[in-house]
CSV table of C-alpha atoms in Angstrom, one decimal:
chain,number,residue,atom,x,y,z
A,295,MET,CA,-0.6,-41.2,12.2
A,296,ILE,CA,-2.2,-39.5,14.9
A,297,SER,CA,-1.2,-36.0,15.5
A,298,SER,CA,0.0,-34.5,18.9
A,299,ARG,CA,-2.7,-32.0,18.8
A,300,PHE,CA,-5.4,-34.8,18.0
A,301,LEU,CA,-4.1,-36.5,21.1
A,302,ALA,CA,-4.2,-33.3,23.3
A,303,ALA,CA,-7.7,-32.5,22.0
A,304,ALA,CA,-8.7,-36.1,22.9
A,305,ALA,CA,-7.0,-35.9,26.6
A,306,LEU,CA,-8.9,-32.7,27.3
A,307,LEU,CA,-12.4,-34.3,26.3
A,308,LEU,CA,-11.3,-37.3,28.6
A,309,PHE,CA,-10.5,-35.1,31.5
A,310,ALA,CA,-13.9,-33.1,30.9
A,311,ALA,CA,-15.8,-36.3,31.0
A,312,ALA,CA,-13.9,-37.5,34.1
A,313,ASP,CA,-15.0,-34.2,35.8
A,314,VAL,CA,-18.7,-34.7,35.1
A,315,ALA,CA,-18.4,-38.1,36.0
A,316,ALA,CA,-16.8,-37.3,39.1
A,317,GLN,CA,-19.6,-34.7,39.9
A,318,GLU,CA,-22.4,-37.2,39.1
A,319,THR,CA,-20.9,-39.6,41.8
A,320,THR,CA,-20.0,-37.2,44.3
A,321,ASP,CA,-23.2,-35.2,44.7
A,322,LYS,CA,-25.2,-36.8,47.3
A,323,PRO,CA,-28.6,-38.5,46.8
A,324,TRP,CA,-31.8,-36.7,47.2
A,325,ARG,CA,-33.2,-36.3,50.7
A,326,GLN,CA,-36.9,-35.9,51.8
A,327,LEU,CA,-36.9,-32.9,54.1
A,328,PHE,CA,-40.7,-33.8,54.3
A,329,ASN,CA,-41.6,-36.9,55.6
A,330,GLY,CA,-45.1,-36.9,54.7
A,331,ARG,CA,-46.4,-37.3,58.2
A,332,ASP,CA,-45.9,-34.2,60.3
A,333,LEU,CA,-43.4,-31.1,60.4
A,334,ASP,CA,-40.6,-32.9,62.3
A,335,GLY,CA,-37.4,-31.0,61.2
A,336,TRP,CA,-39.4,-27.7,60.5
A,337,VAL,CA,-40.1,-24.5,62.4
A,338,VAL,CA,-42.8,-21.7,62.1
A,339,LYS,CA,-42.3,-18.1,62.2
A,340,LEU,CA,-45.4,-15.8,61.6
A,341,HIS,CA,-45.2,-11.9,61.5
A,342,GLY,CA,-46.4,-10.9,64.8
A,343,HIS,CA,-45.6,-14.0,66.7
A,344,ASP,CA,-43.0,-15.6,68.4
A,345,LEU,CA,-41.0,-18.5,66.5
A,346,GLY,CA,-42.7,-22.0,66.8
A,347,ASP,CA,-46.2,-20.1,67.2
A,348,ASN,CA,-48.2,-21.9,64.4
A,349,TYR,CA,-51.4,-19.6,65.0
A,350,ARG,CA,-54.5,-21.5,64.2
A,351,ASP,CA,-52.4,-24.1,62.5
A,352,THR,CA,-51.5,-22.0,59.4
A,353,PHE,CA,-49.2,-24.8,58.6
A,354,ARG,CA,-50.4,-28.4,58.9
A,355,VAL,CA,-49.9,-32.0,57.5
A,356,ALA,CA,-53.0,-33.8,56.1
A,357,ASP,CA,-53.4,-36.2,53.1
A,358,GLY,CA,-49.5,-36.7,53.0
A,359,MET,CA,-49.0,-33.1,52.3
A,360,ILE,CA,-48.0,-29.8,54.2
A,361,GLN,CA,-50.8,-27.5,53.7
A,362,VAL,CA,-51.3,-23.6,54.0
A,363,ARG,CA,-54.3,-23.1,55.1
A,364,TYR,CA,-56.8,-20.1,56.8
A,365,ASP,CA,-60.0,-21.9,57.5
A,366,LYS,CA,-59.4,-21.6,61.3
A,367,TYR,CA,-58.9,-17.8,61.2
A,368,ASP,CA,-61.7,-15.4,62.1
A,369,ALA,CA,-63.0,-13.2,59.5
A,370,GLY,CA,-60.7,-10.3,59.2
A,371,ASP,CA,-57.9,-11.9,61.3
A,372,PHE,CA,-55.2,-12.2,58.7
A,373,GLY,CA,-53.3,-9.1,60.3
A,374,ASP,CA,-50.6,-9.3,58.0
A,375,ARG,CA,-49.5,-12.6,59.7
A,376,PHE,CA,-46.9,-13.3,56.8
A,377,GLY,CA,-45.7,-16.8,57.4
A,378,HIS,CA,-42.8,-19.1,56.8
A,379,LEU,CA,-41.9,-22.9,57.5
A,380,PHE,CA,-38.4,-22.9,57.9
A,381,TYR,CA,-36.3,-26.4,57.5
A,382,ASP,CA,-34.2,-26.0,60.7
A,383,GLU,CA,-30.7,-26.6,58.9
A,384,PRO,CA,-28.8,-24.3,56.7
A,385,PHE,CA,-27.4,-25.1,52.9
A,386,SER,CA,-25.0,-23.6,50.5
A,387,HIS,CA,-24.4,-25.7,47.7
A,388,TYR,CA,-27.6,-27.7,46.7
A,389,HIS,CA,-30.3,-28.7,44.4
A,390,LEU,CA,-33.9,-28.2,46.0
A,391,ALA,CA,-37.4,-29.3,44.3
A,392,VAL,CA,-40.6,-28.3,45.7
A,393,GLU,CA,-44.0,-29.5,44.4
A,394,TYR,CA,-46.6,-27.3,45.1
A,395,ARG,CA,-50.3,-26.1,44.0
A,396,PHE,CA,-52.7,-23.4,44.9
A,397,VAL,CA,-56.0,-24.3,46.4
A,398,GLY,CA,-58.9,-22.0,47.3
A,399,ASP,CA,-59.3,-18.5,47.5
A,400,LEU,CA,-57.2,-15.6,48.9
A,401,PHE,CA,-58.2,-15.2,52.5
A,402,PRO,CA,-60.6,-12.0,52.5
A,403,SER,CA,-58.3,-9.7,54.8
A,404,ALA,CA,-55.1,-10.9,53.1
A,405,PRO,CA,-53.8,-8.2,50.7
A,406,ASP,CA,-54.8,-8.3,47.0
A,407,TYR,CA,-51.0,-9.0,45.7
A,408,ALA,CA,-51.1,-12.1,47.8
A,409,ARG,CA,-53.8,-13.8,45.6
A,410,LEU,CA,-52.2,-17.0,44.0
A,411,ASN,CA,-48.9,-16.0,45.5
A,412,SER,CA,-46.2,-18.0,47.4
A,413,GLY,CA,-42.7,-19.1,47.0
A,414,VAL,CA,-39.8,-20.7,48.9
A,415,MET,CA,-37.1,-18.7,50.4
A,416,LEU,CA,-33.4,-19.4,49.5
A,417,HIS,CA,-30.3,-18.3,51.7
A,418,ALA,CA,-32.9,-17.2,54.3
A,419,GLN,CA,-31.5,-15.7,57.9
A,420,ASP,CA,-31.6,-17.8,60.7
A,421,PRO,CA,-35.2,-18.0,61.8
A,422,ARG,CA,-33.9,-17.3,65.6
A,423,SER,CA,-32.6,-14.4,64.5
A,424,ILE,CA,-36.2,-13.1,63.2
A,425,LEU,CA,-37.6,-10.5,65.7
A,426,ARG,CA,-41.3,-11.0,66.4
A,427,GLY,CA,-42.4,-7.8,64.5
A,428,GLN,CA,-40.3,-8.7,61.3
A,429,ASP,CA,-42.3,-9.3,58.4
A,430,TRP,CA,-40.0,-11.3,55.8
A,431,PRO,CA,-36.9,-13.0,56.1
A,432,ILE,CA,-33.8,-11.5,54.5
A,433,SER,CA,-33.5,-13.8,51.8
A,434,VAL,CA,-34.0,-14.5,47.9
A,435,GLU,CA,-37.3,-15.8,46.9
A,436,LEU,CA,-38.2,-18.3,44.0
A,437,GLN,CA,-41.7,-17.1,43.6
A,438,PHE,CA,-44.6,-19.3,42.8
A,439,LEU,CA,-47.8,-17.6,40.9
A,440,ALA,CA,-51.0,-18.7,39.4
A,441,SER,CA,-53.2,-17.6,36.7
A,442,GLU,CA,-55.9,-15.3,37.8
A,443,GLY,CA,-58.3,-16.4,35.2
A,444,ASP,CA,-58.2,-13.2,33.0
A,445,GLY,CA,-56.2,-14.3,30.4
A,446,ARG,CA,-53.2,-12.5,31.2
A,447,PRO,CA,-49.7,-14.3,31.3
A,448,ARG,CA,-48.6,-14.7,35.3
A,449,ALA,CA,-45.1,-16.3,34.8
A,450,THR,CA,-44.2,-18.5,37.8
A,451,GLY,CA,-40.4,-18.8,38.9
A,452,ASN,CA,-39.6,-15.3,39.2
A,453,VAL,CA,-37.1,-13.9,41.8
A,454,CYS,CA,-38.2,-11.5,44.8
A,455,THR,CA,-35.4,-9.9,47.1
A,456,PRO,CA,-36.7,-9.1,50.6
A,457,GLY,CA,-33.8,-7.1,51.9
A,458,THR,CA,-31.4,-8.1,49.1
A,459,HIS,CA,-30.0,-7.4,45.7
A,460,VAL,CA,-29.2,-9.8,43.0
A,461,THR,CA,-26.7,-9.4,39.9
A,462,TYR,CA,-28.5,-10.4,36.6
A,463,GLU,CA,-27.0,-10.3,33.3
A,464,GLY,CA,-23.9,-8.7,34.6
A,465,SER,CA,-25.6,-5.7,36.6
A,466,GLN,CA,-26.8,-5.5,40.1
A,467,ARG,CA,-30.3,-5.1,40.3
A,468,ASP,CA,-32.5,-3.0,42.7
A,469,ASP,CA,-35.7,-4.5,41.3
A,470,HIS,CA,-37.8,-6.4,44.0
A,471,ILE,CA,-39.1,-8.5,41.4
A,472,LEU,CA,-37.2,-9.9,38.3
A,473,PRO,CA,-39.2,-11.8,36.0
A,474,SER,CA,-38.7,-15.3,34.8
A,475,THR,CA,-39.8,-16.8,31.2
A,476,GLY,CA,-41.5,-19.6,33.0
A,477,PRO,CA,-45.1,-20.5,31.8
A,478,THR,CA,-48.6,-19.5,33.6
A,479,PHE,CA,-50.0,-22.2,35.5
A,480,ALA,CA,-53.8,-22.5,36.4
A,481,PRO,CA,-54.7,-22.9,40.2
A,482,ASN,CA,-54.8,-26.4,41.2
A,483,GLU,CA,-52.2,-27.6,38.8
A,484,TRP,CA,-49.2,-29.5,40.5
A,485,VAL,CA,-45.7,-27.7,39.6
A,486,ARG,CA,-42.4,-28.7,40.2
A,487,ALA,CA,-40.1,-25.7,41.1
A,488,GLU,CA,-36.5,-26.4,41.5
A,489,ALA,CA,-33.4,-24.1,42.5
A,490,ILE,CA,-29.8,-25.1,41.5
A,491,VAL,CA,-27.9,-23.1,44.3
A,492,ARG,CA,-24.2,-23.3,43.8
A,493,GLY,CA,-23.2,-20.6,47.0
A,494,ASP,CA,-23.6,-17.3,44.9
A,495,HIS,CA,-25.3,-18.7,41.7
A,496,ILE,CA,-28.6,-19.6,41.6
A,497,THR,CA,-30.7,-21.2,38.6
A,498,HIS,CA,-34.5,-21.3,38.8
A,499,LEU,CA,-36.1,-24.2,36.9
A,500,ILE,CA,-40.0,-24.9,36.5
A,501,ASN,CA,-40.9,-28.7,35.5
A,502,GLY,CA,-37.5,-29.3,34.2
A,503,GLU,CA,-37.0,-26.1,32.5
A,504,LYS,CA,-34.5,-23.3,33.1
A,505,VAL,CA,-36.5,-20.1,33.5
A,506,LEU,CA,-34.0,-17.5,35.5
A,507,GLU,CA,-30.4,-17.6,36.5
A,508,TYR,CA,-28.6,-14.9,38.6
A,509,THR,CA,-25.7,-14.3,41.1
A,510,LYS,CA,-24.3,-12.6,43.8
A,511,PRO,CA,-27.1,-11.9,46.2
A,512,VAL,CA,-26.3,-9.6,48.7
A,513,ILE,CA,-28.0,-7.8,51.7
A,514,GLY,CA,-29.5,-4.5,50.7
A,515,GLY,CA,-32.7,-2.7,49.5
A,516,GLY,CA,-36.1,-2.4,51.0
A,517,VAL,CA,-39.0,-4.3,51.4
A,518,VAL,CA,-38.2,-6.3,54.7
A,519,SER,CA,-38.9,-4.2,57.9
A,520,GLY,CA,-38.7,-4.7,61.7
A,521,TYR,CA,-35.3,-6.7,61.8
A,522,ALA,CA,-32.7,-6.7,64.4
A,523,PRO,CA,-30.2,-3.8,63.3
A,524,GLY,CA,-26.9,-6.5,63.2
A,525,GLU,CA,-28.8,-8.8,60.9
A,526,PHE,CA,-29.3,-6.2,58.1
A,527,VAL,CA,-25.5,-5.5,56.7
A,528,GLU,CA,-25.6,-3.6,53.8
A,529,GLY,CA,-23.5,-5.3,50.9
A,530,LYS,CA,-22.8,-8.5,52.9
A,531,PRO,CA,-22.8,-11.5,50.4
A,532,LEU,CA,-25.3,-14.3,51.1
A,533,THR,CA,-23.7,-17.6,50.0
A,534,SER,CA,-25.4,-20.0,52.4
A,535,GLY,CA,-28.6,-20.0,54.7
A,536,TYR,CA,-32.2,-21.6,55.3
A,537,ILE,CA,-34.7,-22.6,53.1
A,538,ALA,CA,-38.4,-21.5,53.9
A,539,LEU,CA,-42.0,-22.5,52.4
A,540,GLN,CA,-44.1,-18.9,52.3
A,541,ALA,CA,-47.9,-18.4,53.4
A,542,GLU,CA,-49.0,-15.1,52.2
A,543,GLY,CA,-52.7,-15.6,52.5
A,544,ASN,CA,-53.7,-18.1,49.9
A,545,GLY,CA,-54.1,-21.7,50.5
A,546,VAL,CA,-51.3,-24.0,49.0
A,547,ASP,CA,-50.3,-27.6,49.1
A,548,PHE,CA,-46.8,-28.9,49.3
A,549,ARG,CA,-46.5,-32.6,48.5
A,550,LYS,CA,-42.9,-32.8,47.9
A,551,VAL,CA,-39.7,-30.9,49.3
A,552,GLU,CA,-36.6,-32.8,48.3
A,553,LEU,CA,-32.8,-31.5,48.1
A,554,ARG,CA,-29.4,-33.1,47.4
A,555,GLU,CA,-26.4,-31.4,48.4
A,556,LEU,CA,-24.1,-30.4,45.7
A,557,GLN,CA,-20.3,-30.8,45.8
A,558,THR,CA,-18.3,-27.7,45.9
A,559,THR,CA,-15.4,-26.7,43.9
A,560,GLU,CA,-13.4,-24.8,46.3
C-alpha cells in the first residue's frame, strides 16, 4: 500500500516540476539587441559631451561587431571621455548575454586602470537624465578584464558600483569592486559574460559558470560625480533600468548582445 506521506511528497515533486516547466515556457525567447549592421536602438553618452554625440566614432559597427575604437582621436585627446552605449529601453527581470574581446592597446592618454578594462552596466539610470559633465551612470557594472601579461590573475566578472551599494553574503558592502571567482582571459580571447537579473537579485556568469551573486542594489556611495542632484537619492533601491556597454580607453569588440525577459514571480 502506498502511504499518504509518499503521495504527499510525490505531489510536491510534481508541483515543483510544473513550476519549472511553467518558468521555461513563459520566459520569452532570446532577442538580439545588436542587429549586426548598425547602432539602431542604441544611444551614445560620452563624458563631457551631449547625449548622442559619438565623438570621433568612439562606438562604431564594422565586420558585424560593435567596436570601441580610438584611432580617430588625436594624441592626448582622451580627456576622460568615458563612454557608454545605452540600449534605449529599460528592463527589470532579464537574462543578458554579451560576447566580447579586448583588442589593441590602451589609448595613451587614458588612465592606466582602464587597460584591458570594460564592462556592461546594469540597472543604469536613463541616459537622458545624465548631465554633460557626469562621468559614469549611476548603475552596477558587470566588469570585463583581461590579463596584462604579467602572470598575475585578473578575474573577469567582478561587480563595480558607481554611485551604488550592493548586498553580498548578507551585508551591504561599501566596496567599489567586489571580486568574482571568474578566470583570467588573454587579450583577443572571446568571452561570453551573462547577467541573470531578477529585479534586485543579480547573478554573473562567465562562459556559462556562475562567478558572483549579489542582491539589493541601492543608490549610494561615491565614484560617480557631476550628476543632477535629483538623480542621486541615497538608499533608493534599483530594481530596473538600462544596460550600457562601456568604453574606458581600450579597444573592445562586441559580437553579440542578446537578452530574454524573464517571468516575474510577483
